[in-house]
mmCIF file of C-alpha atoms in Angstrom:
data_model
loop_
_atom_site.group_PDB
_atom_site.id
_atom_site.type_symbol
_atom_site.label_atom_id
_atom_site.label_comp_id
_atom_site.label_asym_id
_atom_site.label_seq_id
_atom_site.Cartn_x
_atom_site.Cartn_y
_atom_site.Cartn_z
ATOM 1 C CA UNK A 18 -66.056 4.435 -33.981
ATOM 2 C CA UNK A 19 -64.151 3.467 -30.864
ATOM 3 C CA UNK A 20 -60.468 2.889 -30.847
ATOM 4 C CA UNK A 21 -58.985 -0.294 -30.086
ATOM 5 C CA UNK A 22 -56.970 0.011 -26.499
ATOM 6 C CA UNK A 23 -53.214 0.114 -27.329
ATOM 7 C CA UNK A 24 -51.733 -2.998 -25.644
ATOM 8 C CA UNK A 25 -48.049 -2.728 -25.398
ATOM 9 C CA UNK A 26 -45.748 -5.345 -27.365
ATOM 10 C CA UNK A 27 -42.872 -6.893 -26.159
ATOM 11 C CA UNK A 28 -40.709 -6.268 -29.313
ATOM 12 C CA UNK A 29 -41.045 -2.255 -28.001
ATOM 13 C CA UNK A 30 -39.170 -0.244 -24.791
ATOM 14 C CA UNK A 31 -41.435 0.884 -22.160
ATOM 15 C CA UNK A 32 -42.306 4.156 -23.066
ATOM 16 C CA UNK A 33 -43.605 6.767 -20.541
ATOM 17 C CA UNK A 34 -47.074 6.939 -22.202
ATOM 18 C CA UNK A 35 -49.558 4.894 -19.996
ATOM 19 C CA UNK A 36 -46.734 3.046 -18.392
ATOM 20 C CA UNK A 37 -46.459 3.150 -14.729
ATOM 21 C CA UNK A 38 -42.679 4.924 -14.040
ATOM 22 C CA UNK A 39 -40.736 4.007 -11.473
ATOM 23 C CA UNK A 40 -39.543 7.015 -9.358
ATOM 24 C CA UNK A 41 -36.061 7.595 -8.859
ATOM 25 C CA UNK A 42 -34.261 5.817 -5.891
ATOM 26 C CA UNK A 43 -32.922 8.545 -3.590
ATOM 27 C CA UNK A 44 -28.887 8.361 -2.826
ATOM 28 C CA UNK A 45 -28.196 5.921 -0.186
ATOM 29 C CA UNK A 46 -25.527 7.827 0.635
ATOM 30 C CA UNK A 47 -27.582 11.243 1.420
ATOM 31 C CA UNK A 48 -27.946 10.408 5.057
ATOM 32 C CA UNK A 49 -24.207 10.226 5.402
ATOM 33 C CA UNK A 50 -23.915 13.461 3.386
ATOM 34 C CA UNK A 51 -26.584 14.970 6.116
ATOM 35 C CA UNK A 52 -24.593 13.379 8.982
ATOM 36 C CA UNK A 53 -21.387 14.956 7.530
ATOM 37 C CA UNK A 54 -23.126 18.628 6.817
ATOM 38 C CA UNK A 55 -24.307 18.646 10.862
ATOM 39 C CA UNK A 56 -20.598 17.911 11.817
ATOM 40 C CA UNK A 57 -18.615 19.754 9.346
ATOM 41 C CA UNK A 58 -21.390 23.207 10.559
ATOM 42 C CA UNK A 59 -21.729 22.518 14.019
ATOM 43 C CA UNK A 60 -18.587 23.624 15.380
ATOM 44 C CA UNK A 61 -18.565 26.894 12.692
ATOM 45 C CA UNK A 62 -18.196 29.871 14.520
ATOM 46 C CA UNK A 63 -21.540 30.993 12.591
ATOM 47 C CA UNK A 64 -23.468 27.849 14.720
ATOM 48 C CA UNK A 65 -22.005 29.181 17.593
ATOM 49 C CA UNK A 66 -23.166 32.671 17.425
ATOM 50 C CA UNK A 67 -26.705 31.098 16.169
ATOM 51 C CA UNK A 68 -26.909 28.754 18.819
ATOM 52 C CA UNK A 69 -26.030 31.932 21.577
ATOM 53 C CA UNK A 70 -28.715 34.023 20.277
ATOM 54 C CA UNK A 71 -31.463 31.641 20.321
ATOM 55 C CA UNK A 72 -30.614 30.859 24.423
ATOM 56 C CA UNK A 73 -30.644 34.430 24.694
ATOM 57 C CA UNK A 74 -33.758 35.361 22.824
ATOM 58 C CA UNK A 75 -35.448 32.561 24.423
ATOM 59 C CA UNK A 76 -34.235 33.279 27.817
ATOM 60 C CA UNK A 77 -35.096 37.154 27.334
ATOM 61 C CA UNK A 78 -38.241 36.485 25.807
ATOM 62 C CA UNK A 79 -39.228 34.554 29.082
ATOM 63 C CA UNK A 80 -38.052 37.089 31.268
ATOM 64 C CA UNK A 81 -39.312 40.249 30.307
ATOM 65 C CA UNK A 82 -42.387 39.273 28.397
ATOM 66 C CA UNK A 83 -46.219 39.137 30.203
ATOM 67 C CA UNK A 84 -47.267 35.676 31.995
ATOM 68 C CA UNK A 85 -49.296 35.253 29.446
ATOM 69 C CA UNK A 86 -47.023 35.374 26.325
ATOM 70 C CA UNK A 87 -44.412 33.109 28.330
ATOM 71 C CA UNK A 88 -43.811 29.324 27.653
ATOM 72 C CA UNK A 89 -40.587 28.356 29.810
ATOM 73 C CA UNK A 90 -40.759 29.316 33.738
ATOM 74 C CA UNK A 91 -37.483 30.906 34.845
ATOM 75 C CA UNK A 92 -38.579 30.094 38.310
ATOM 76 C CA UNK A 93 -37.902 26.385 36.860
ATOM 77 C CA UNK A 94 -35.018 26.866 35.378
ATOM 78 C CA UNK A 95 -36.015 27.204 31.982
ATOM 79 C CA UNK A 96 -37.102 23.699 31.598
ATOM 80 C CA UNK A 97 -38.251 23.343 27.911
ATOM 81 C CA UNK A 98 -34.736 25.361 26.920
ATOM 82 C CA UNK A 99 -33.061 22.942 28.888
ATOM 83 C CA UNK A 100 -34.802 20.009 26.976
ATOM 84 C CA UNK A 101 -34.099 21.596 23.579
ATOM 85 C CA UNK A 102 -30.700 21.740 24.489
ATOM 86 C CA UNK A 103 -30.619 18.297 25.459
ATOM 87 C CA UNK A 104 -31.919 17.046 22.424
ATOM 88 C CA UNK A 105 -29.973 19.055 19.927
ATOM 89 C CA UNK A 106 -27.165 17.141 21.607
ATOM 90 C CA UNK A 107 -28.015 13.748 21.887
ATOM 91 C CA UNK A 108 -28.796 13.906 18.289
ATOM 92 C CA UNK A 109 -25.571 15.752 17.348
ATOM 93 C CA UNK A 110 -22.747 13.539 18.637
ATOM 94 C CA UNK A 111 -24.311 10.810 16.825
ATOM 95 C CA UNK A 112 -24.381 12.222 13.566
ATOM 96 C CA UNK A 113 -20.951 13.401 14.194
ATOM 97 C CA UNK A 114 -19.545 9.790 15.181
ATOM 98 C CA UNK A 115 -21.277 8.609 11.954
ATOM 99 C CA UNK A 116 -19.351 11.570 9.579
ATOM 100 C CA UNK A 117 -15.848 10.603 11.736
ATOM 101 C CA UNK A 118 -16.678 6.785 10.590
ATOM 102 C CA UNK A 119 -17.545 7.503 7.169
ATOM 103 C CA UNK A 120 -14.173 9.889 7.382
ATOM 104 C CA UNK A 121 -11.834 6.981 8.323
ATOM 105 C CA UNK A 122 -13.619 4.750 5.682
ATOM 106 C CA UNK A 123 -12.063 7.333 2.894
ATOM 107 C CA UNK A 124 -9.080 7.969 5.017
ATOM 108 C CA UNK A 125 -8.194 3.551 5.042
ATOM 109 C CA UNK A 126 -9.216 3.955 1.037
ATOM 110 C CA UNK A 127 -6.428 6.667 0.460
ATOM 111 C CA UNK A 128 -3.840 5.212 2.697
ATOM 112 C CA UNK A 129 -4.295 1.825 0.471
ATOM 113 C CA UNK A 130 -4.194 4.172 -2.713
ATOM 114 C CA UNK A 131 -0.643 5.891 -1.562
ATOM 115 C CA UNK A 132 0.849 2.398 -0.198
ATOM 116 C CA UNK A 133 0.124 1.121 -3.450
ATOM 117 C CA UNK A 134 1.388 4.022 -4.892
ATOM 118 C CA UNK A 135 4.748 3.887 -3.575
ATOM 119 C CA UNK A 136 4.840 0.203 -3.886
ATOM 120 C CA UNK A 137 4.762 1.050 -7.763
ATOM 121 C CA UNK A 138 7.014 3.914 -7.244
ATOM 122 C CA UNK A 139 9.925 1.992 -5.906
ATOM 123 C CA UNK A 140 9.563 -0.733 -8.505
ATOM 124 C CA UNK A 141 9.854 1.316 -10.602
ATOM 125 C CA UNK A 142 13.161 2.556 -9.172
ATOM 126 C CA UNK A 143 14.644 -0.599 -8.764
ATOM 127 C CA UNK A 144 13.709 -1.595 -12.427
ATOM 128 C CA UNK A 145 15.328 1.633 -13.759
ATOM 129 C CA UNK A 146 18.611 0.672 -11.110
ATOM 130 C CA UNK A 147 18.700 -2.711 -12.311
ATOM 131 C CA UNK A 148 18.767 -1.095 -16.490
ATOM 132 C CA UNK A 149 21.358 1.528 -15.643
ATOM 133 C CA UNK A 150 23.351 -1.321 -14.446
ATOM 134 C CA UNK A 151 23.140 -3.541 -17.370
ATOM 135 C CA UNK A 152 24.024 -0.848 -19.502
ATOM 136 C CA UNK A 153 27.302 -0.354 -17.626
ATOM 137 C CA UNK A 154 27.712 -3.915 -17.552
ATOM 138 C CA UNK A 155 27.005 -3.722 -21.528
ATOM 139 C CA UNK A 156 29.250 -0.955 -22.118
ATOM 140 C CA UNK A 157 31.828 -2.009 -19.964
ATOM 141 C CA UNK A 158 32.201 -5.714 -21.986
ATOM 142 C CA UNK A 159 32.224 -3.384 -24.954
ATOM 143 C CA UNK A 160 34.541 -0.969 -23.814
ATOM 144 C CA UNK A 161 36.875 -3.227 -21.373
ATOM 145 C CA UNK A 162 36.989 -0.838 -18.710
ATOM 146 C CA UNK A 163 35.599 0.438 -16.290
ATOM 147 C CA UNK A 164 32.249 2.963 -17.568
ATOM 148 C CA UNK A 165 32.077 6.394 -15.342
ATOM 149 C CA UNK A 166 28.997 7.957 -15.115
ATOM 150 C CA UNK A 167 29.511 10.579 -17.423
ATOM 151 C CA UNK A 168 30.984 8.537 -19.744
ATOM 152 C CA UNK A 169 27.675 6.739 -19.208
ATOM 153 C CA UNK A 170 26.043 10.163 -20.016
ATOM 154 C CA UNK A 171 27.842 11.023 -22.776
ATOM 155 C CA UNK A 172 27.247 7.781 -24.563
ATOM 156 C CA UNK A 173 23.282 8.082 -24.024
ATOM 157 C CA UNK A 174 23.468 11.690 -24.857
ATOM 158 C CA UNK A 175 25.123 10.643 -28.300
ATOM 159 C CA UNK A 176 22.296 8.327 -28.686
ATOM 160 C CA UNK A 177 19.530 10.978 -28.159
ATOM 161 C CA UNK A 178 20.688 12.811 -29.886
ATOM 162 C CA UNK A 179 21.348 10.339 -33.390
ATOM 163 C CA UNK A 180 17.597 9.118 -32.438
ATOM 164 C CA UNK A 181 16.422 12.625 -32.165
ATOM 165 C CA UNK A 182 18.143 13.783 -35.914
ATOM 166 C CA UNK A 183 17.010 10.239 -37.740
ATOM 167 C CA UNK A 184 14.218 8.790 -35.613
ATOM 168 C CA UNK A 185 13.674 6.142 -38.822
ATOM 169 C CA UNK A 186 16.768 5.070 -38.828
ATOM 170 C CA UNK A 187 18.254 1.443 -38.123
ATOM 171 C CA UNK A 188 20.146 1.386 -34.834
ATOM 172 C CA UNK A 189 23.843 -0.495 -35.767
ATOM 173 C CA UNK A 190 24.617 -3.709 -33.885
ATOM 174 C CA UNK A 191 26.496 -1.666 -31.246
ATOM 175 C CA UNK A 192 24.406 0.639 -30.734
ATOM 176 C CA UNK A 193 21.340 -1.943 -30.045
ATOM 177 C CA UNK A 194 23.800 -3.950 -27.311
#
C-alpha cells in the first residue's frame, strides 16, 4: 500500500524535513571586516618582510634561472613584477580608505557617547551642588546661623550613622527637613 504524500499544514512550523531552507545571509559587514584586516596587516613589519622576499625571489628567480624556466625579462625591466606591484597597490589604498571611513564612523559614534556622557556627568554635579545647598539653606533656617562645612559634615555623619544602627526607623520631623 502506498503512502499518502505528507502535505504540510499551516497550523505547523516549517520543519527542515522536505522543506526548502533558506541559507544563511552572509554578514554585510564582512567586506568592511576584509577591508579593515588588509589595512590593519599591510603596514606590519611581517608584510613588509613578505612583500621583500617575494621581489627578491622573483627577481632572482629571473635572473639566474635558464631562458626557459623564466617568465619576467630583466632586459624589460621586470615587467609582469612591475604589474603585480601595481595592482597590489591600486587595490590596497582603496581598501585602506574604506577601513579609515568605517574608523571615523565608530570614532563620530564614541565622541557622541562621551559628549553625552559628560553632559550627564555635569548634571549630575550641578544637581548634587544645588542639594548641598538646600541643605545649608535648611540647616541654616534651623540653626540661625551660618552652617560650616564641617558642621555640614558632622550633621550628615550623625545621620549615617542613626540610619546605619536603625535603618527601620522613623526619621523625626527635624531630621526629615
Amino acid at each position: 500500500m502506498a503512502r499518502a504524500a505528507k502535505r504540510p499544514s499551516l497550523d505547523a512550523p516549517r520543519g527542515r524535513g522536505g522543506m526548502l531552507t533558506r541559507s544563511p545571509q552572509p554578514s554585510r559587514d564582512r567586506f568592511g571586516r576584509f577591508t579593515e584586516w588588509i589595512a590593519r596587516n599591510m603596514g606590519t613589519p611581517v608584510f613588509l618582510l613578505a612583500l621583500t622576499l617575494f621581489c627578491v625571489g622573483w627577481i632572482a628567480w629571473n635572473t639566474t634561472m635558464p631562458e626557459s624556466l623564466r617568465f619576467d625579462d630583466a632586459a624589460l625591466g621586470f615587467t609582469a613584477l612591475t604589474l603585480v606591484l601595481s595592482l597590489q597597490a591600486s587595490y590596497a589604498a582603496p581598501l585602506i580608505l574604506l577601513a579609515q571611513n568605517r574608523q571615523d564612523d565608530r570614532d563620530r559614534v564614541q565622541i557622541e557617547q562621551d559628549r553625552q556622557r559628560a553632559e550627564r556627568n555635569l548634571a549630575d554635579t550641578e544637581y548634587l551642588a544645588r542639594e548641598i545647598v538646600a541643605l545649608r539653606m535648611a540647616l541654616t533656617d534651623i540653626a540661625g546661623d551660618v552652617v560650616t562645612r564641617d558642621v555640614l559634615r558632622t550633621e550628615l555623619r550623625a545621620l549615617l550613622e542613626r540610619l546605619d544602627a536603625e535603618p527601620d526607623a522613623p526619621l523625626s520631623e527635624d531630621e526629615r527637613r
